Coordinates of C-alpha atoms in Angstrom, one line a residue:
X1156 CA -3.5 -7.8 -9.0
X1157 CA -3.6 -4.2 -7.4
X1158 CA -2.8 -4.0 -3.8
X1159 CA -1.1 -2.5 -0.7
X1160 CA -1.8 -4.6 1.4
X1161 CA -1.0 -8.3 3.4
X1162 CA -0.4 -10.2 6.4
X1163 CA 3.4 -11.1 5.4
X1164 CA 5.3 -8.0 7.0
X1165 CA 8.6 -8.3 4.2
X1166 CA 6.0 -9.1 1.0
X1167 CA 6.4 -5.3 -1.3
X1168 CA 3.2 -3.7 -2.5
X1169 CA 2.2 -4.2 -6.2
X1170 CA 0.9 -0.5 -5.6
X1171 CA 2.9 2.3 -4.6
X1172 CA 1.2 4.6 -2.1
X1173 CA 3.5 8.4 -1.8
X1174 CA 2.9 11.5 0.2
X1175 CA 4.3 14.4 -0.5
X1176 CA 6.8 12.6 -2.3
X1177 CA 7.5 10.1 0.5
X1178 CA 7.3 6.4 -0.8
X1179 CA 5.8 4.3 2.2
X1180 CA 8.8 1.5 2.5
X1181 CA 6.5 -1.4 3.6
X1182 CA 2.4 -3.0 3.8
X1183 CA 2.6 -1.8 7.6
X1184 CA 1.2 1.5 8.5
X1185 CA -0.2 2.2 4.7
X1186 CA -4.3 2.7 5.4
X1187 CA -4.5 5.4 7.9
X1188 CA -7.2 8.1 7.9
X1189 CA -6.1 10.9 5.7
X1190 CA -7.3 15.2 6.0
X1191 CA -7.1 17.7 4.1
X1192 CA -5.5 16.7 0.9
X1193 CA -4.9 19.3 -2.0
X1194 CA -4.9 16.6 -4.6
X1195 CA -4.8 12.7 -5.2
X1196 CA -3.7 11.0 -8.5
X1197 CA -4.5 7.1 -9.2
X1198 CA -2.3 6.1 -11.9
X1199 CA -2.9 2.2 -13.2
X1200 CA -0.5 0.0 -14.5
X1201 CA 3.0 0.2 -14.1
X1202 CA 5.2 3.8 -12.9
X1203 CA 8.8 2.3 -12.8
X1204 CA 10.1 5.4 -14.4
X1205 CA 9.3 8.3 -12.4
X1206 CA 8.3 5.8 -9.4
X1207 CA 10.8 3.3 -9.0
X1208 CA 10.0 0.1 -7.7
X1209 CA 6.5 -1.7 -6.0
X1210 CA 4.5 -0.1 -8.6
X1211 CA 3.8 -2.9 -10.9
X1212 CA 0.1 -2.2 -10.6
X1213 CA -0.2 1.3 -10.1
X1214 CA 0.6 4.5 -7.9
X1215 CA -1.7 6.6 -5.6
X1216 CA 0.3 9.5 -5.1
X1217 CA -1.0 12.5 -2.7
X1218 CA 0.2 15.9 -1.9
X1219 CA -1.3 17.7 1.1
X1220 CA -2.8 21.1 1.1
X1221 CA -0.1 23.7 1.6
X1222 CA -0.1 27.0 4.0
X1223 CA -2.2 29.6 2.5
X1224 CA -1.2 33.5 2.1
X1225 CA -4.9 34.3 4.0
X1226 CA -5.9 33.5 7.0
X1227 CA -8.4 30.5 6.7
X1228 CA -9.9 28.2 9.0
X1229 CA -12.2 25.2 8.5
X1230 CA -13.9 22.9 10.9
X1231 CA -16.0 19.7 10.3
X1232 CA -17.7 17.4 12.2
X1233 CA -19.7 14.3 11.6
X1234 CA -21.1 11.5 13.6
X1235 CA -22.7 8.0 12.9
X1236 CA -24.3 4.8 14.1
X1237 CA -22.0 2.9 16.2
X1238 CA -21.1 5.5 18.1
X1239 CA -19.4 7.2 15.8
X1240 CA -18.1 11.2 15.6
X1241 CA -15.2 12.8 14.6
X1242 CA -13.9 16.8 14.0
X1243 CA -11.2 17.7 11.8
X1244 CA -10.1 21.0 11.8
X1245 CA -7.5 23.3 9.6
X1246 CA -6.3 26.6 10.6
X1247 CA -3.4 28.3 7.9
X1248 CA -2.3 31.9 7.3
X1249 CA 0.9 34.3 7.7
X1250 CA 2.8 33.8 10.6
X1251 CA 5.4 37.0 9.5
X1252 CA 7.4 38.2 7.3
X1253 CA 7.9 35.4 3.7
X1254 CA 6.7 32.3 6.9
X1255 CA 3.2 30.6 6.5
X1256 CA 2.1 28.2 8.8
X1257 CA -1.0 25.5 9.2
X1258 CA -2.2 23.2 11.8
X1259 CA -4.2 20.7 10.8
X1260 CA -6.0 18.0 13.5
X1261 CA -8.0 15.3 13.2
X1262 CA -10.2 13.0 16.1
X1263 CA -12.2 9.8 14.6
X1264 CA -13.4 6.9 16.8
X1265 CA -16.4 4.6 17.1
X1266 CA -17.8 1.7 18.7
X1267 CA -17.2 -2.0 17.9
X1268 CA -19.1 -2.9 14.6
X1269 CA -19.1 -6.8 16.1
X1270 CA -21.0 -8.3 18.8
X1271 CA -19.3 -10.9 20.9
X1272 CA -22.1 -13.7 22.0
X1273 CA -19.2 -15.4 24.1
X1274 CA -17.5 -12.7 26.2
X1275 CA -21.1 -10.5 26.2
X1276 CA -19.8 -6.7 24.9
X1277 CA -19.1 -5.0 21.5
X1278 CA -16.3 -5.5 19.6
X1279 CA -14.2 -3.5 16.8
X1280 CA -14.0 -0.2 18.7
X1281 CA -11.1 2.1 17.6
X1282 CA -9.8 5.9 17.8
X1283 CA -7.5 7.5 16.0
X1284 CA -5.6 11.4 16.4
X1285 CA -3.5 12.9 13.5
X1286 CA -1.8 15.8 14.1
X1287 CA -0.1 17.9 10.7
X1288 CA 1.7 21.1 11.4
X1289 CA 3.1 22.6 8.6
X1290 CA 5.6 25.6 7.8
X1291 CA 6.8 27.3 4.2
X1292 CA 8.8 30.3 3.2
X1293 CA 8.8 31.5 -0.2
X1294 CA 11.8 33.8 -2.1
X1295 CA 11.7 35.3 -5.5
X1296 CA 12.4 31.8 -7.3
X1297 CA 12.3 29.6 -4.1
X1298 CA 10.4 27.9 -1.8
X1299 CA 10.6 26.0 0.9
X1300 CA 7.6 24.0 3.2
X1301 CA 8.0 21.5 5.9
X1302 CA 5.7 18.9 6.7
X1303 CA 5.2 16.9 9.7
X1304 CA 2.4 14.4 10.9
X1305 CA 2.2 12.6 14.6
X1306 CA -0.8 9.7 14.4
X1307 CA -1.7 6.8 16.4
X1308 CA -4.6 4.1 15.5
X1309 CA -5.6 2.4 19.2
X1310 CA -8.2 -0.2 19.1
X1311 CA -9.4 -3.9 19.4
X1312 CA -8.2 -6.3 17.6
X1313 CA -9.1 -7.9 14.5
X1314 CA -12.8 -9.6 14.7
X1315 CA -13.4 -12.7 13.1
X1316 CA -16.4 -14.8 12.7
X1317 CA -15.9 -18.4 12.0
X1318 CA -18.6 -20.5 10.7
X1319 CA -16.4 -23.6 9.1
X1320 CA -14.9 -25.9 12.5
X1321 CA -13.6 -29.2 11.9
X1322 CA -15.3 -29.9 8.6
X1323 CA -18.8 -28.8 9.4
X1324 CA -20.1 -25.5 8.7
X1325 CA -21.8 -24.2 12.2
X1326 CA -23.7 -20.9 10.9
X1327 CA -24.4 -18.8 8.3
X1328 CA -21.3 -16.5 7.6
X1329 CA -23.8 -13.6 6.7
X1330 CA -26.4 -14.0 8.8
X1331 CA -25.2 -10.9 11.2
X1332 CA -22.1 -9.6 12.9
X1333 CA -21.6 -11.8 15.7
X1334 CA -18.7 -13.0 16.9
X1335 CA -17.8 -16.0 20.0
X1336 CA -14.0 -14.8 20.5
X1337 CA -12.6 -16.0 23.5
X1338 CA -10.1 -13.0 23.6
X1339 CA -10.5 -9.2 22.1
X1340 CA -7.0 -8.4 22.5
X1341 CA -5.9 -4.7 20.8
X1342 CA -3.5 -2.8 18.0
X1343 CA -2.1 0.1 18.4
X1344 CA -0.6 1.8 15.9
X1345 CA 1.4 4.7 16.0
X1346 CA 3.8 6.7 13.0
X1347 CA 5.6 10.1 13.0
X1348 CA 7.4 11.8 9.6
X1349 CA 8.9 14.9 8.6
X1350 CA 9.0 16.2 5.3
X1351 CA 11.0 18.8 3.4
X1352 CA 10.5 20.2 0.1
X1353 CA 12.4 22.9 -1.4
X1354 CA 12.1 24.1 -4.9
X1355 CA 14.3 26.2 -7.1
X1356 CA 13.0 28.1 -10.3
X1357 CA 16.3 27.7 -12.3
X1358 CA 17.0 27.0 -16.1
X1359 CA 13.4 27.0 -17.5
X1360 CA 12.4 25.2 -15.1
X1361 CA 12.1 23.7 -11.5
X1362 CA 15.0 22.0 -9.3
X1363 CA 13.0 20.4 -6.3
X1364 CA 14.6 18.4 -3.5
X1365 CA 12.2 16.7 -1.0
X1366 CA 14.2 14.5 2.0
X1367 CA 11.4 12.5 4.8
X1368 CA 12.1 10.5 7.5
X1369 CA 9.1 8.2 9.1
X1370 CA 9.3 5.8 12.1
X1371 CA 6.2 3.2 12.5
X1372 CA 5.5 0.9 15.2
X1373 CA 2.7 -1.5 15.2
X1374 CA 1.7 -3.9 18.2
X1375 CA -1.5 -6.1 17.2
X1376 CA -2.3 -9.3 19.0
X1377 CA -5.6 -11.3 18.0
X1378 CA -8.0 -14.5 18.2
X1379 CA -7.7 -15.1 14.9
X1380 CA -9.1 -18.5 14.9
X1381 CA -12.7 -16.8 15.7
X1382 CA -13.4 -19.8 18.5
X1383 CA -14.0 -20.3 22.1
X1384 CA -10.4 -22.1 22.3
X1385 CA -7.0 -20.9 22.0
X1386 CA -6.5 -22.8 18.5
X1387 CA -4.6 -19.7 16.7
X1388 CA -4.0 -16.7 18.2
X1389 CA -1.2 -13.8 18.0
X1390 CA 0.1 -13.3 21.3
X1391 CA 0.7 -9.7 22.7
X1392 CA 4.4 -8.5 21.6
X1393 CA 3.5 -9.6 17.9
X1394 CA 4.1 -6.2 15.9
X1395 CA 6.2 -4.2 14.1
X1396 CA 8.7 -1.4 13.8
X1397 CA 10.1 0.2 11.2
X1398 CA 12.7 3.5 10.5
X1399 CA 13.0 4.7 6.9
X1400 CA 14.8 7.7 5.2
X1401 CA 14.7 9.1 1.6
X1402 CA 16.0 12.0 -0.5
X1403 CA 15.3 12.6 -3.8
X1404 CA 16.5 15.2 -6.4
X1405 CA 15.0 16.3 -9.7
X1406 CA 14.8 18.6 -12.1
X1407 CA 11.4 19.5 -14.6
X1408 CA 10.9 21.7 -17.3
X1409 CA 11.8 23.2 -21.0
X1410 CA 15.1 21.5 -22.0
X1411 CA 14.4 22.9 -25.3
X1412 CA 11.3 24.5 -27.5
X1413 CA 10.5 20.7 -28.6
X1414 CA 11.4 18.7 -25.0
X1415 CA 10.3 18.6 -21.9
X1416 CA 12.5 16.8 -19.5
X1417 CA 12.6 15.5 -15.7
X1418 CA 15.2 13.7 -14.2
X1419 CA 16.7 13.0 -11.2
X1420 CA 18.1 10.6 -8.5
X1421 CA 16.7 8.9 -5.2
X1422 CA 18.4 7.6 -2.5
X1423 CA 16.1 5.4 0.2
X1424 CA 16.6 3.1 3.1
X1425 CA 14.9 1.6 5.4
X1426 CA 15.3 -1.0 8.5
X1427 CA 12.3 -2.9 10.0
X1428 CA 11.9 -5.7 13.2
X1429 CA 9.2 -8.1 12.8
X1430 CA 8.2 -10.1 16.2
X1431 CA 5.6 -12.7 16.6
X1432 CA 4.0 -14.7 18.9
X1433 CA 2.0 -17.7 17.6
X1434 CA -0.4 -19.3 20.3
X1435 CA -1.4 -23.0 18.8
X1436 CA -4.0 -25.3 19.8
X1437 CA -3.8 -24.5 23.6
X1438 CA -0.7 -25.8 23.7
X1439 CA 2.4 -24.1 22.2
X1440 CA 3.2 -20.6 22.6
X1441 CA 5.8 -20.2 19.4
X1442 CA 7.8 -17.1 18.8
X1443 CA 10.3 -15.7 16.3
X1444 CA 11.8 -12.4 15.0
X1445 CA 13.6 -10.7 12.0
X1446 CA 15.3 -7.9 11.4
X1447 CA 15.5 -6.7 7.2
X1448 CA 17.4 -3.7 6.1
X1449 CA 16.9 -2.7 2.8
X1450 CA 18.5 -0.2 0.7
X1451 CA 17.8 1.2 -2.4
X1452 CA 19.1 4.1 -5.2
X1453 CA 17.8 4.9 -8.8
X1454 CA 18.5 7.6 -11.5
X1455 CA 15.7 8.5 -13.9
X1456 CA 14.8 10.7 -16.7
X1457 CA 11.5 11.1 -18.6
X1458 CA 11.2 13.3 -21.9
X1459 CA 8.4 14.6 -23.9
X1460 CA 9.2 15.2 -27.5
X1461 CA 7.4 17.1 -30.1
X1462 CA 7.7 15.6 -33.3
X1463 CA 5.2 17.8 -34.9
X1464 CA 2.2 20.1 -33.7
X1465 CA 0.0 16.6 -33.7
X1466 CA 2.7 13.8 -32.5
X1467 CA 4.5 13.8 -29.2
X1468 CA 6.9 10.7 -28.4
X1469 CA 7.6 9.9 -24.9
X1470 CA 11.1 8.4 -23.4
X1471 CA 12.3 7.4 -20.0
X1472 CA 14.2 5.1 -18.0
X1473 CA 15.1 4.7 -14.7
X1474 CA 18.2 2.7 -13.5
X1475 CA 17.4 0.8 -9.8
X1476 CA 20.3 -0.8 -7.5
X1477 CA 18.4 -2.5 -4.5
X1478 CA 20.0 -4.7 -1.7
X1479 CA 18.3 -6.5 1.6
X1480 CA 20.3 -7.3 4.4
X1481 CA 18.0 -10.2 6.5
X1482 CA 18.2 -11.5 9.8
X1483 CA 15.6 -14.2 10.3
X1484 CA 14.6 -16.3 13.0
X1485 CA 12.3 -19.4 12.7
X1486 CA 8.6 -18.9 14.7
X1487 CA 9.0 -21.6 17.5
X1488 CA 12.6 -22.6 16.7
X1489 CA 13.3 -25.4 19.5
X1490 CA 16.8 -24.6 19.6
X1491 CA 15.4 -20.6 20.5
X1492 CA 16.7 -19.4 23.6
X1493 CA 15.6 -16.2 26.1
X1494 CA 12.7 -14.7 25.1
X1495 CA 11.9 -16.3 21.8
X1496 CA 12.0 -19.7 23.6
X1497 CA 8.7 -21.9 22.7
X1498 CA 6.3 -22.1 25.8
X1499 CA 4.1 -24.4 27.1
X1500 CA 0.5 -23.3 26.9
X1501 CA -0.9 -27.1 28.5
X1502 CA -3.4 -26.8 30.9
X1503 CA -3.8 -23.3 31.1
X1504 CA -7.3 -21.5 30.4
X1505 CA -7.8 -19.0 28.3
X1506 CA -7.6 -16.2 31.2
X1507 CA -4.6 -17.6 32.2
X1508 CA -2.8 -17.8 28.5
X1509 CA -4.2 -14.1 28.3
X1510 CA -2.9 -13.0 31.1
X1511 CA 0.6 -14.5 30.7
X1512 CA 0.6 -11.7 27.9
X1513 CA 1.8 -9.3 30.1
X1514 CA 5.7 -11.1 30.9
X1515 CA 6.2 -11.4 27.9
X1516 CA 9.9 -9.8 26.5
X1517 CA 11.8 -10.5 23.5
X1518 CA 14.3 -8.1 23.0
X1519 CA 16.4 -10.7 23.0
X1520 CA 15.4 -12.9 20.6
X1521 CA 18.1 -14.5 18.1
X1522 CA 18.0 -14.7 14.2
X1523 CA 20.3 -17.7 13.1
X1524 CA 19.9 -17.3 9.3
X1525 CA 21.2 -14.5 8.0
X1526 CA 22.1 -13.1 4.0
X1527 CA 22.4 -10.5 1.8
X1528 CA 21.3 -10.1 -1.4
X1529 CA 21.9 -7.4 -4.5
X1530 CA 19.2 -6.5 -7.8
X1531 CA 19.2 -4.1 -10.2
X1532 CA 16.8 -3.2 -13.0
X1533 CA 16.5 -1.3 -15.6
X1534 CA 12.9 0.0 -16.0
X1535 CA 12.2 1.6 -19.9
X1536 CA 8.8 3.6 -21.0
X1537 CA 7.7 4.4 -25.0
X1538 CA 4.9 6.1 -25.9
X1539 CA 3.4 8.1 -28.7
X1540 CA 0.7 10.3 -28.4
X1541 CA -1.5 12.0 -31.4
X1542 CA -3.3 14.8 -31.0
X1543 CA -6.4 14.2 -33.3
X1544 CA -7.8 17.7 -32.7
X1545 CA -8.8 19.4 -29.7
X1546 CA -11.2 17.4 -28.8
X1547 CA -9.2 14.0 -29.6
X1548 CA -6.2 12.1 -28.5
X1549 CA -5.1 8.6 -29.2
X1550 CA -1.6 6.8 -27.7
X1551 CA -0.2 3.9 -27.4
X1552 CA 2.3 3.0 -25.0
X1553 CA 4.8 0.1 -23.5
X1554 CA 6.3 0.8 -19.8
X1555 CA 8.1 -1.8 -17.4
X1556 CA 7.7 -1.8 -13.8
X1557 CA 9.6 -4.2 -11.4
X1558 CA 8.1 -5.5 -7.7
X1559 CA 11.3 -5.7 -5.1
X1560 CA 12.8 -8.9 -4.3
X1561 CA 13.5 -9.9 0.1
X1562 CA 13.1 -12.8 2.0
X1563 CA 10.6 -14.4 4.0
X1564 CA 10.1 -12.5 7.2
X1565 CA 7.4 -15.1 8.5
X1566 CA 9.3 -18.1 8.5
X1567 CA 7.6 -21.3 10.3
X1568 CA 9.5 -24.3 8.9
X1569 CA 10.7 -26.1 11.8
X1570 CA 11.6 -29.2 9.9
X1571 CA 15.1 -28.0 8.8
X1572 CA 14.6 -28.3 4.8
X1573 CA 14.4 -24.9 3.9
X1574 CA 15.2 -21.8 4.6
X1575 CA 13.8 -18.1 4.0
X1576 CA 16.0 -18.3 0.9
X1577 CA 15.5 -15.0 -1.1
X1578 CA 13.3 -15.0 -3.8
X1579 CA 13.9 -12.8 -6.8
X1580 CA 12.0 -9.2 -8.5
X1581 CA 8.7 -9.5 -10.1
X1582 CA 8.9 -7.8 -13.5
X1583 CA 5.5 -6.8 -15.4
X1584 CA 6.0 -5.3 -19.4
X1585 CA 2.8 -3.8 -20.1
X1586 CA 1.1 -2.6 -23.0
X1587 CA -1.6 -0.1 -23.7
X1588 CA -3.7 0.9 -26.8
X1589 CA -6.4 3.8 -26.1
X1590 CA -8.5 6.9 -27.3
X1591 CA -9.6 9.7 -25.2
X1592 CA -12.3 12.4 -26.8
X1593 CA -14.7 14.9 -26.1
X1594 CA -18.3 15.5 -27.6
X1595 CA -21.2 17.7 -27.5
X1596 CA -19.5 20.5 -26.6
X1597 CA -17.3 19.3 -24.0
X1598 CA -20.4 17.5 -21.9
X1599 CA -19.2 14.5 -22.8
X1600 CA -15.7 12.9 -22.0
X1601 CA -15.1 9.3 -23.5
X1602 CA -11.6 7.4 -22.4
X1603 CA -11.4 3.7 -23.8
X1604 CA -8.0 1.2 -23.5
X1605 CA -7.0 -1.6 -24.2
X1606 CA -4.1 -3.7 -22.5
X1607 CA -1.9 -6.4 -21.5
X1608 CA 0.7 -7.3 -19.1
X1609 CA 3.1 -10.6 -19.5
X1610 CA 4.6 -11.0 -16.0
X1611 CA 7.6 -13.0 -15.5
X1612 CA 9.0 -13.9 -12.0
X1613 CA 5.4 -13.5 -10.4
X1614 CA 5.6 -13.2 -6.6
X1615 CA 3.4 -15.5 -5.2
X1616 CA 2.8 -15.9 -1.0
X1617 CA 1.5 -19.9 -0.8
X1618 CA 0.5 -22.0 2.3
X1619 CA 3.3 -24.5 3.1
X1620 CA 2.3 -28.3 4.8
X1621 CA 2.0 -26.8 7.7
X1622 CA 0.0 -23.7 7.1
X1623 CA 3.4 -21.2 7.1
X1624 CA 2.9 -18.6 4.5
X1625 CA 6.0 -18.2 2.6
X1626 CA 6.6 -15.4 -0.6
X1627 CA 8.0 -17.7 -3.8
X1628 CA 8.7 -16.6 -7.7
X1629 CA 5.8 -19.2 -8.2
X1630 CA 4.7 -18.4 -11.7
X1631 CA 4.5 -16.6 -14.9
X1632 CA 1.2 -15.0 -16.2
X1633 CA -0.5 -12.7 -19.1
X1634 CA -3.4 -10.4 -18.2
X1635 CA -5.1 -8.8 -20.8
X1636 CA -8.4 -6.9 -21.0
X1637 CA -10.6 -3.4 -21.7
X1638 CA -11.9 -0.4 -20.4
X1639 CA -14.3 1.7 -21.3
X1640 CA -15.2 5.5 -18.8
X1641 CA -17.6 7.9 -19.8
X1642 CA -18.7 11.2 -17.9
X1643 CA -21.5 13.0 -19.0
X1644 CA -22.7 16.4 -17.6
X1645 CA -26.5 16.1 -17.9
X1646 CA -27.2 19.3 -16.7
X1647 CA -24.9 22.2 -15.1
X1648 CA -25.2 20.6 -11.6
X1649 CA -25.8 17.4 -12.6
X1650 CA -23.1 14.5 -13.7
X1651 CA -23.5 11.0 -14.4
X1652 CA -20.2 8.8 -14.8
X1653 CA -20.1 4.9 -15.6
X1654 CA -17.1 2.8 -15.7
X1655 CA -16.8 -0.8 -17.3
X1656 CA -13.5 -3.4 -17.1
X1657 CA -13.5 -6.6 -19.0
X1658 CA -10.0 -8.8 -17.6
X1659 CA -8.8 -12.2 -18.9
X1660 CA -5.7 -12.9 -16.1
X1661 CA -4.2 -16.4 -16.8
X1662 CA -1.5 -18.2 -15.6
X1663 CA 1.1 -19.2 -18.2
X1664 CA 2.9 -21.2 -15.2
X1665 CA 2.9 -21.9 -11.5
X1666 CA 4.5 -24.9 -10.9
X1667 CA 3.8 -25.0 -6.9
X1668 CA 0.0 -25.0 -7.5
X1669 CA -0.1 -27.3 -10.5
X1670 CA 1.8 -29.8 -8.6
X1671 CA -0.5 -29.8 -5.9
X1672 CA -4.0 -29.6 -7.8
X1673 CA -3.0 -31.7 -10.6
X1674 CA -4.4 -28.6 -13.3
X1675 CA -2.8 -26.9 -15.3
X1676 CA -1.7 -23.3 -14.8
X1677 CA -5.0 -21.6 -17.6
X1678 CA -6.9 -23.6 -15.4
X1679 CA -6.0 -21.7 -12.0
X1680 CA -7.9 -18.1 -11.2
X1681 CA -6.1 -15.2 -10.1
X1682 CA -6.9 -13.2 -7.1
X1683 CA -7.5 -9.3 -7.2
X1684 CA -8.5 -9.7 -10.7
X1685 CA -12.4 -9.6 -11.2
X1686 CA -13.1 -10.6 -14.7
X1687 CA -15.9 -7.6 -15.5
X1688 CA -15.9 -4.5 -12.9
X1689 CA -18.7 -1.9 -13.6
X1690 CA -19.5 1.3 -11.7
X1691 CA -22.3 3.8 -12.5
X1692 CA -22.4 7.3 -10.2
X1693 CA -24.6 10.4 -10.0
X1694 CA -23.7 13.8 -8.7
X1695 CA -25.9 16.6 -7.6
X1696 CA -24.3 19.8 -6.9
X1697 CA -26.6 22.1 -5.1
X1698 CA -25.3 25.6 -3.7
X1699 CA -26.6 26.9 -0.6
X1700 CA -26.3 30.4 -0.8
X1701 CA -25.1 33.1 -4.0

């Protein structure tokens, strides 16, 4: 169920990835090399509260490392097969006076990973540059740091190696990586933000207000298909840009001797352009654009209360008003005019359908279907903690998290029956039973859960008769299951840590797959969501000098 990540460009995240306080707004842009980070916190299951919305499945939340009062440099450098090196390097201190500064850079690149039999060269190559400059200023109760970032991703595009063609497998999908592409084509991504976080030590406690900005832009073009022939590629001008704003306000700290308290209020918006070009069966060059704006505000608050020196109850509840204003054309429209106009691709070779590539312009492509559409939810959390002793703590706990409703970006039916209609918010209510203790002297740290999540409104994205992907409220489902962690500190430099996960994920409904594979909905599997998960790790700290 946990991911970031998809090929639809308006599908939400059922996990939430922030920086610095800065929610990413779409898929796009997400997985991007990352330096030095001060701290990183996975939190499963659902985080409406504190979080807002597309964290049904979790949160990874990171916070870079700050400027430092001392002057401190670091430099690293590594290298690889594949041609592969990179150097990261930090440099922070006092510039003068209450201002600290830091530059942080990073350079990464490789070789292709892939082999292409057909065009005779590597394939899969990529660099990428991130640049971080940050500033802060700290008063007697305030401070103040800004946070910027410049990266780009430039590369080849995505290898594929296809070993199923008309029926018949043609190799073994394992046997090495080898591709027979007829075309490499390349991404480029790019993405700048700015970040500002200023904090005020006020009423027994801490007043922080963060406001970013990012812009994104994507361009990837592809032989997806994985063949000689031009049977599905992504043209070049396929990509993605994207604009987003957010400021939040909130307030932590001692309301009383028995509460602590944080609330607050975020405000975020974002507007994205989506532009494809869809080369089919050497013959049709289809194109298509959309433009979604999407805005979104929420107030929140999450208490702590101590009902006795053992027992602590935890209340929250965030309040979400969400709208998406779409403009959506359909990917080879035949009425499409100017650049989104479907071409002919008969009797051109592949050169020559690559080449073509570089007339292409579609700035001014039209979007005949057009709507708006309003949500709001209203996300609750209960829990209750006891505080066995010190080594001991049990809680139970019930949050709801919600997954934002849009339209379908990547709209392909050309037949006139439907449309990109909106489809609705995902809600998940989850539940969660669990211990967490500490034995032989603190060498040994136990955490075990139990849980279950009853989804209603599931978000599904399902092939149409014609191979369009298209986002539906498909189905309803319960997952349930177990964990079990254990870290055990062998010796003082030696740690061993196992993990085991036990899910049962059925379908209580999904009426679009049960009509087409005549089973019923327990019958169907899920995807993301092994059954049993198991990890075992050793780690051997060794110091170099006193």
């Amino acid at each position: 169920m946990g991911t970031v990540g998809g090929s639809v460009p308006s599908q939400d995240p059922a996990v939430g990835v922030i920086v610095d306080g800065m929610h990413y707004g779409i898929i796009y842009g997400v997985l991007t090399d990352i330096l030095d980070l001060e701290a990183v916190e996975v939190l499963r299951g659902p985080q409406g509260t504190l979080f807002g919305r597309n964290v049904t499945a979790g949160a990874i939340n990171m916070r870079t490392k700050r400027p430092t009062k001392e002057l401190a440099t670091k430099v690293r450098v590594g290298i690889g097969n594949y041609g592969s090196h990179e150097i990261s390097a930090v440099d922070s201190g006092p510039i003068g006076g209450q201002l600290l500064g830091k530059l942080s850079v990073l350079q990464r690149q490789h070789d292709g990973y892939w082999s292409n039999i057909r065009l005779g060269r590597r394939q899969g190559a990529s660099k990428t540059l991130v640049v971080r400059p940050a500033l802060s200023v700290k008063g007697n109760n305030f401070d103040a740091t800004l946070l910027a970032e410049f990266g780009s991703i430039k590369g080849d595009g995505t290898s594929v190696r296809t070993w199923f063609v008309d029926g018949e497998v043609i190799k073994d999908p394992y046997a090495d990586h080898s591709t027979e592409q007829g075309a490499i084509y390349d991404n480029d991504l790019q993405w700048n933000h700015l970040i500002l976080e200023a904090n005020w030590y006020i009423a027994e406690g801490q007043l922080t207000g963060i406001m970013a900005y990012r812009e994104l832009e994507q361009a990837f073009s592809g032989d997806i298909d994985g063949y000689a022939a031009t049977r599905l590629h992504w043209g070049k001008g396929t990509g993605l840009q994207q604009e987003q704003a957010s400021l939040e306000l909130r307030w932590a700290g001692q309301f009383n001797e028995r509460i602590a308290l944080t609330a607050g209020l975020n405000i975020f918006a974002q507007e994205y352009t989506y532009l494809e070009r869809r080369l089919l069966a050497q013959t049709f060059d289809r194109r298509g654009s959309s433009i979604t704006e999407h805005r979104t505000a929420g107030l929140f608050a999450q208490a702590d209360i101590d009902l006795s020196d053992n027992w602590v109850l935890t209340l929250g509840v965030r309040y979400t008003d969400e709208s998406k204003d779409a403009a959506i054309g359909t990917i080879g429209d035949v009425a499409a005019t100017g650049g989104c106009a479907t071409q002919s691709l008969t009797g051109l070779t592949n050169k020559e359908i690559f080449d073509l590539d570089s007339t292409v312009n579609m700035d001014d492509c039209q979007q005949p279907f057009q709507d708006k559409r309003s949500w709001d939810n209203l996300s609750p959390k209960l829990g209750l903690t006891w505080n066995v002793n010190e080594q001991t703590i049990a809680f139970v706990s019930y949050a709801r998290g919600f997954r934002s409703g849009g339209y379908n970006a990547l709209f392909t039916d050309l037949t006139g029956r439907t449309t990109p209609r909106p489809y609705n918010e995902e809600v998940v209510d989850a539940y969660e039973l669990g211990i967490k203790t500490t034995i032989l002297d603190g060498k040994w740290r136990l955490n075990s859960s139990l849980f279950q999540s009853d989804y209603d409104n599931l978000q599904r994205t399902v092939l149409d008769s014609d191979g369009g992907q298209t986002t539906l409220n498909a189905a309803s489902a319960t997952i349930r299951g177990a964990e079990l962690e254990s870290t055990l500190l062998l010796t003082e430099r030696l740690v061993l840590e196992t993990n085991l996960g036990w899910v049962d994920a059925r379908y209580q409904s999904f009426a679009d797959s049960e009509r087409q594979t005549g089973l019923d909905a327990s019958q169907l599997n899920f995807v993301m969501a092994p059954e049993t998960n198991s990890s075992i790790a050793a780690t051997y700290s060794l110091p170099l000098n006193s």
